[in-house]
Coordinates of N, CA and C in Angstrom, one line a residue:
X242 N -1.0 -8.3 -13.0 CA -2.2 -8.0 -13.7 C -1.8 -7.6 -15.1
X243 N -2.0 -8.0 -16.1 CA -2.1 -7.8 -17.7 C -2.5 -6.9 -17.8
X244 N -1.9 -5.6 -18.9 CA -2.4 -4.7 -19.1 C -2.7 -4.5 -20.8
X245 N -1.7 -5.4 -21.2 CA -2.5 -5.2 -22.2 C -2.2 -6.7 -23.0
X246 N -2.6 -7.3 -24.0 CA -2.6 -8.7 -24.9 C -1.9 -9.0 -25.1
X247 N -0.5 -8.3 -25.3 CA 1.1 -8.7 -25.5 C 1.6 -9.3 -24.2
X248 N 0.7 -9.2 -22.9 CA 1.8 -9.4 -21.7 C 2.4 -8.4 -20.6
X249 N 2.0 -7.4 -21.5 CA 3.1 -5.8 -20.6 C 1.8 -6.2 -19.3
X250 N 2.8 -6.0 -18.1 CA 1.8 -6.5 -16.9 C 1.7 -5.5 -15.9
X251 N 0.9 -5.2 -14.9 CA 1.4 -3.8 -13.8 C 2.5 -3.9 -13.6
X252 N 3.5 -5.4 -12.7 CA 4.7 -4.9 -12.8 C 5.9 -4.3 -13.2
X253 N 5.3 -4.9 -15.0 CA 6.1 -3.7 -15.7 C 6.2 -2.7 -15.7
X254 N 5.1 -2.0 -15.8 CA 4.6 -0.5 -15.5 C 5.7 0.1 -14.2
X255 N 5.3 -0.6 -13.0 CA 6.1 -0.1 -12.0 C 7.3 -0.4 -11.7
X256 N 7.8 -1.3 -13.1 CA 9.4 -1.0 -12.9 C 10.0 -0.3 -13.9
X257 N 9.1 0.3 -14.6 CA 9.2 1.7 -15.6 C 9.1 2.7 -15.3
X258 N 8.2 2.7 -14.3 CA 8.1 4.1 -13.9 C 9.0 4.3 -12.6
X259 N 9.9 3.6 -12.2 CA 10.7 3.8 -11.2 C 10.3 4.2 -9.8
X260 N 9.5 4.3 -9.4 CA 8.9 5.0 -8.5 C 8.5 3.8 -7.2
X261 N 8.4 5.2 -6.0 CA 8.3 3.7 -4.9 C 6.2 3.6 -4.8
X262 N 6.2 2.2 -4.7 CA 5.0 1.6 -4.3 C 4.4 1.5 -3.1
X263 N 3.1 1.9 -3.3 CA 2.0 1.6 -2.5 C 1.4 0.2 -2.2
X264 N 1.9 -0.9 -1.7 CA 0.9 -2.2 -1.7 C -0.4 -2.1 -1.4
X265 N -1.8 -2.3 -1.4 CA -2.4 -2.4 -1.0 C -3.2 -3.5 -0.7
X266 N -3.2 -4.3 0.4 CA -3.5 -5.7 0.6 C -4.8 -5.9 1.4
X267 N -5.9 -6.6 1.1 CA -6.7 -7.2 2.2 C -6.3 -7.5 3.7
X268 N -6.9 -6.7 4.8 CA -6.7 -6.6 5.9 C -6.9 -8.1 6.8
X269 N -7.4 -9.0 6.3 CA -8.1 -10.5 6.6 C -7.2 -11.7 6.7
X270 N -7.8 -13.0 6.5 CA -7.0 -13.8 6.3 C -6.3 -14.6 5.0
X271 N -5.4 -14.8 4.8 CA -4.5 -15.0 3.7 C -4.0 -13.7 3.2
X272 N -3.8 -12.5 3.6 CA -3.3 -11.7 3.2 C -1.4 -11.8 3.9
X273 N -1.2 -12.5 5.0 CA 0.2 -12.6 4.3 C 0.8 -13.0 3.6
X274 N 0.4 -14.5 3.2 CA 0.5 -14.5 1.6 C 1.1 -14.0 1.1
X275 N 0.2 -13.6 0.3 CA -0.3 -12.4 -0.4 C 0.7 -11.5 -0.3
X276 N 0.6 -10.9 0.6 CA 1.4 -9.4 0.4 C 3.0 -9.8 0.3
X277 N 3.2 -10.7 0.9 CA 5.2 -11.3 1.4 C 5.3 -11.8 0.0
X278 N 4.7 -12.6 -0.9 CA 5.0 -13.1 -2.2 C 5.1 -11.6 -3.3
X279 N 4.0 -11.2 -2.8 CA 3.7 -9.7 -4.3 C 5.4 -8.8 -3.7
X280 N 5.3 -8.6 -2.1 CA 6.9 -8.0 -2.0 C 7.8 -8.5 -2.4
X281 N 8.0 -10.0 -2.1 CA 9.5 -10.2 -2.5 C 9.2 -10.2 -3.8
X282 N 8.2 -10.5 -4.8 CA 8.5 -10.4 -6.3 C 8.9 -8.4 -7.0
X283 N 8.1 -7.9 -6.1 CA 8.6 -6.3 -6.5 C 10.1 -6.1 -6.0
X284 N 10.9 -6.8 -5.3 CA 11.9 -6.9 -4.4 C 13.1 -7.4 -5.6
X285 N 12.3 -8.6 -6.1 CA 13.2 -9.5 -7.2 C 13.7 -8.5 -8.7
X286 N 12.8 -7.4 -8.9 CA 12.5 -6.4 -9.8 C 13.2 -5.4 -9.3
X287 N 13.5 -5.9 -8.2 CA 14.1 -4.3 -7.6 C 13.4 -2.7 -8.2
X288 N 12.0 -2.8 -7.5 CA 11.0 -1.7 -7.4 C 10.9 -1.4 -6.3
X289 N 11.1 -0.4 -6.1 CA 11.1 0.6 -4.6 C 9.7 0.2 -4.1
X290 N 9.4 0.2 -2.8 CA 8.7 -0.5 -2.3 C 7.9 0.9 -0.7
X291 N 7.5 1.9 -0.8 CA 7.1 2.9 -0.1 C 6.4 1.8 1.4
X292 N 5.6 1.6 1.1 CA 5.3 0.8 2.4 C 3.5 -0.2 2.3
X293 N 3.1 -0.4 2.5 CA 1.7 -1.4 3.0 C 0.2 -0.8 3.8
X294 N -0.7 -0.8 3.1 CA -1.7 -0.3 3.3 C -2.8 -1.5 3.1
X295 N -3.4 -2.0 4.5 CA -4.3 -2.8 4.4 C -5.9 -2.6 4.3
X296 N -6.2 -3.0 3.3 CA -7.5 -2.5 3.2 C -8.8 -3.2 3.5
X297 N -9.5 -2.7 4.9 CA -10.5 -4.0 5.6 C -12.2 -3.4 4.5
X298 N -11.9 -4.5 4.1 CA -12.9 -4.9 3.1 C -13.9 -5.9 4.1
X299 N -13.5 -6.4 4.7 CA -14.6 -7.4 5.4 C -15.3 -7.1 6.7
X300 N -14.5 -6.2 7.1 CA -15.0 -5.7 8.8 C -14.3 -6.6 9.7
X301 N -13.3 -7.3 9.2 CA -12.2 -8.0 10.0 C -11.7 -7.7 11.3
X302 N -11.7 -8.3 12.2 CA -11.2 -8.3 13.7 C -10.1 -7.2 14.2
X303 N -9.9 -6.0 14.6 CA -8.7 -5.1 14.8 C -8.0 -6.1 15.1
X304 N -7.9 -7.0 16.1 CA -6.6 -7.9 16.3 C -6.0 -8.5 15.3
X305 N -7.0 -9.7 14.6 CA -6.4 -10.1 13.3 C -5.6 -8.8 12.1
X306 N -6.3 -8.0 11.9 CA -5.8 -6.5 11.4 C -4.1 -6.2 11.9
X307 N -4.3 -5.9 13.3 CA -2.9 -5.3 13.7 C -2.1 -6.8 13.4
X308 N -2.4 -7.9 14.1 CA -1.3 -9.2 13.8 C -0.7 -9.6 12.2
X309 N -1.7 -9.3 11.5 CA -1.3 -9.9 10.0 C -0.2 -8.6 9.4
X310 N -0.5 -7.1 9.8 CA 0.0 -5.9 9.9 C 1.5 -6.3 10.3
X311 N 1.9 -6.8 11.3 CA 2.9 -7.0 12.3 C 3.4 -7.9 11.8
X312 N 3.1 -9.2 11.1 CA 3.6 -10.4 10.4 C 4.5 -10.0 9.3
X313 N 3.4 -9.5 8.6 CA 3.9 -8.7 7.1 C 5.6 -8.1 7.5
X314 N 5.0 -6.9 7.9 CA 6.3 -6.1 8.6 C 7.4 -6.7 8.9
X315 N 7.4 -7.8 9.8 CA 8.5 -8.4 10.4 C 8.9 -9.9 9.6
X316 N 8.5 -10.2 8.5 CA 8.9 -10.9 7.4 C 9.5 -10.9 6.2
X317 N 9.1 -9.1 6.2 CA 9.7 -8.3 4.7 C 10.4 -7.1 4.8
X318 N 10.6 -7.0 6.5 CA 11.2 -5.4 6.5 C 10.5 -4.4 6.1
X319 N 9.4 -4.5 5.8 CA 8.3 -3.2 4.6 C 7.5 -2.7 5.9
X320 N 7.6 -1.7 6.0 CA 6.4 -0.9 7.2 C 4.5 -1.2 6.5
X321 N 4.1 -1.0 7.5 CA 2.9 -0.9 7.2 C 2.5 0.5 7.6
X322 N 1.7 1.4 6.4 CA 1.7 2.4 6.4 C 0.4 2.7 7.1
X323 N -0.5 2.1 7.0 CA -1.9 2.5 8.0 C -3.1 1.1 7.4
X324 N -4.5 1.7 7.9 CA -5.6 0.4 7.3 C -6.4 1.4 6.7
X325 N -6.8 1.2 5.6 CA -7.9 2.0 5.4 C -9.1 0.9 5.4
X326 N -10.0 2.0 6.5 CA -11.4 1.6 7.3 C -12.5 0.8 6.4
X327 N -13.0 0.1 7.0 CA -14.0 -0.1 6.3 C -15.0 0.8 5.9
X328 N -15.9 1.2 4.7 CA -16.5 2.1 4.5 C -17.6 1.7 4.0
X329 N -19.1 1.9 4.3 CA -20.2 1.2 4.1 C -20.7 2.2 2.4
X330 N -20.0 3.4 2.6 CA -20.3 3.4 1.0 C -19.2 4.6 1.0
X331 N -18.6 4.2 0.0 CA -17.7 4.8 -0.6 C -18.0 6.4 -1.1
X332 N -19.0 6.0 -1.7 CA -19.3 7.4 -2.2 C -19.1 8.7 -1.6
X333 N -20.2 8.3 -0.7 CA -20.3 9.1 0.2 C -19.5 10.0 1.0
X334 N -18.2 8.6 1.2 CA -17.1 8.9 2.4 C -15.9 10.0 1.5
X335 N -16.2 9.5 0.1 CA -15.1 10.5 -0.9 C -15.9 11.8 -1.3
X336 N -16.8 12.1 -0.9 CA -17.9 13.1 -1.5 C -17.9 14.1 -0.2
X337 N -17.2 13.8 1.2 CA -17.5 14.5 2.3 C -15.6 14.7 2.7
X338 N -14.9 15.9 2.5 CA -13.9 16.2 3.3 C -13.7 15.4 4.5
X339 N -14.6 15.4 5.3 CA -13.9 14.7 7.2 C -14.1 13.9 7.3
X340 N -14.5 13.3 5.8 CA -15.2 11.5 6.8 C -13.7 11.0 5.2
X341 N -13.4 11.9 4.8 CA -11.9 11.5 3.8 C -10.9 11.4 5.0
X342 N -10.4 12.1 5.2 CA -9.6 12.5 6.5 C -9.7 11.7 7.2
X343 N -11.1 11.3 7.7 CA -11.0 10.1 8.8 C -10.4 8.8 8.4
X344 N -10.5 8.6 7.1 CA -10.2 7.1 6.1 C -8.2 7.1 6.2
X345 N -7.4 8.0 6.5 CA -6.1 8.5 6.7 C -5.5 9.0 7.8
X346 N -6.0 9.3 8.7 CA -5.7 10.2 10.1 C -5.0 9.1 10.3
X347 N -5.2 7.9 10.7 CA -3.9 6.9 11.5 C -2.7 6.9 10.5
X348 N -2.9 7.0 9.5 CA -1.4 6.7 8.8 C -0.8 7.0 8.7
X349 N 0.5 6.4 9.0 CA 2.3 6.8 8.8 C 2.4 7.7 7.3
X350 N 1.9 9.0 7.4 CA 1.9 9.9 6.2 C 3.6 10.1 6.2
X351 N 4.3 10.2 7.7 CA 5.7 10.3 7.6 C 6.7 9.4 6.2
X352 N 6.0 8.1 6.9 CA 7.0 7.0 5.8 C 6.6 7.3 4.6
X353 N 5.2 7.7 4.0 CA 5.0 8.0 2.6 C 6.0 9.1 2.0
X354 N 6.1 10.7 2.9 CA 6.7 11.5 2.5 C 8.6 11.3 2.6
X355 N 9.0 10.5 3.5 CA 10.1 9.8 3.4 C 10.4 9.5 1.8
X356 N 9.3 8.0 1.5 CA 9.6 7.1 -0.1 C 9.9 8.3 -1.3
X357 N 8.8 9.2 -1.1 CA 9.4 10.6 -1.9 C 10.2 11.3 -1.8
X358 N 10.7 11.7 -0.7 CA 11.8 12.5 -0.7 C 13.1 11.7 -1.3
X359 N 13.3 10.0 -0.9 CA 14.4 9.3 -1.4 C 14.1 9.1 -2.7
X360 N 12.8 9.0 -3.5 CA 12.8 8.9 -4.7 C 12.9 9.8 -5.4
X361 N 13.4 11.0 -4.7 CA 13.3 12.5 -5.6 C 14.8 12.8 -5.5
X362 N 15.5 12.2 -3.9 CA 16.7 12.3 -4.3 C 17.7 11.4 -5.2
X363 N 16.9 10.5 -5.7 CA 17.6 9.0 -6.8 C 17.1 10.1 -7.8
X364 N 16.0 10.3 -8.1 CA 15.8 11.0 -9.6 C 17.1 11.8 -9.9
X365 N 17.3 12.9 -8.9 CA 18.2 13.4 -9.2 C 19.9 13.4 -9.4
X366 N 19.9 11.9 -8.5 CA 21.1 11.1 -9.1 C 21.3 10.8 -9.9
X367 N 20.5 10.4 -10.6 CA 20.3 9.6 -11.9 C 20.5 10.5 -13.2
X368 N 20.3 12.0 -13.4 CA 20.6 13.0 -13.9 C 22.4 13.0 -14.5

């Protein structure tokens, strides 16, 4: 994605800011694609890569969900960190503490605080 008229693009950005990445991919069809191409190009960049968050935008099938989940996974080595739910309004769901909570409760919050802890201990390699 272009960020600005010269070309500087998000991936620049996130190979500037060194830090490990959030994917976040449509939970549906053609999202492995999708997600195995945008990894191995963050991969090519050699940008730390935290893990995969699918987001069901369509109300997609939990099976199709877990299998494309599982595909991803076992094609790029990248975990999949949880799905965030479908939400019939946003607003609302960010405006109420427990129905936020609810949008996160399944996720591998572990592997997130993992990607930071190893990107805290490179930072301080890199010193």
């Amino acid at each position: 994605v272009p960020l600005t008229g010269d070309g500087y693009c998000m991936i620049d950005w996130m190979e500037e800011l060194d830090a490990p990445v959030v994917i976040v991919s449509r939970a549906g069809v053609g999202t492995i694609n999708h997600s195995v191409l945008t990894i191995n190009t963050l991969k090519s960049r050699q940008i730390p890569i935290a893990g995969v968050l699918l987001n069901d935008l369509q109300q997609d099938e939990k099976e199709i969900i877990h299998d494309n989940g599982e595909m991803i996974s076992k094609l790029t080595g990248i975990p999949i960190i949880g799905v965030i739910p479908h939400l019939k309004n946003v607003d609302d769901t960010l405006r109420d503490p427990s129905k936020r909570i609810e949008c996160y409760r399944n996720w591998d919050m572990n592997r997130l605080r993992e990607a930071l802890r190893n990107e805290s201990r490179s930072i301080i390699g890199k010193k």
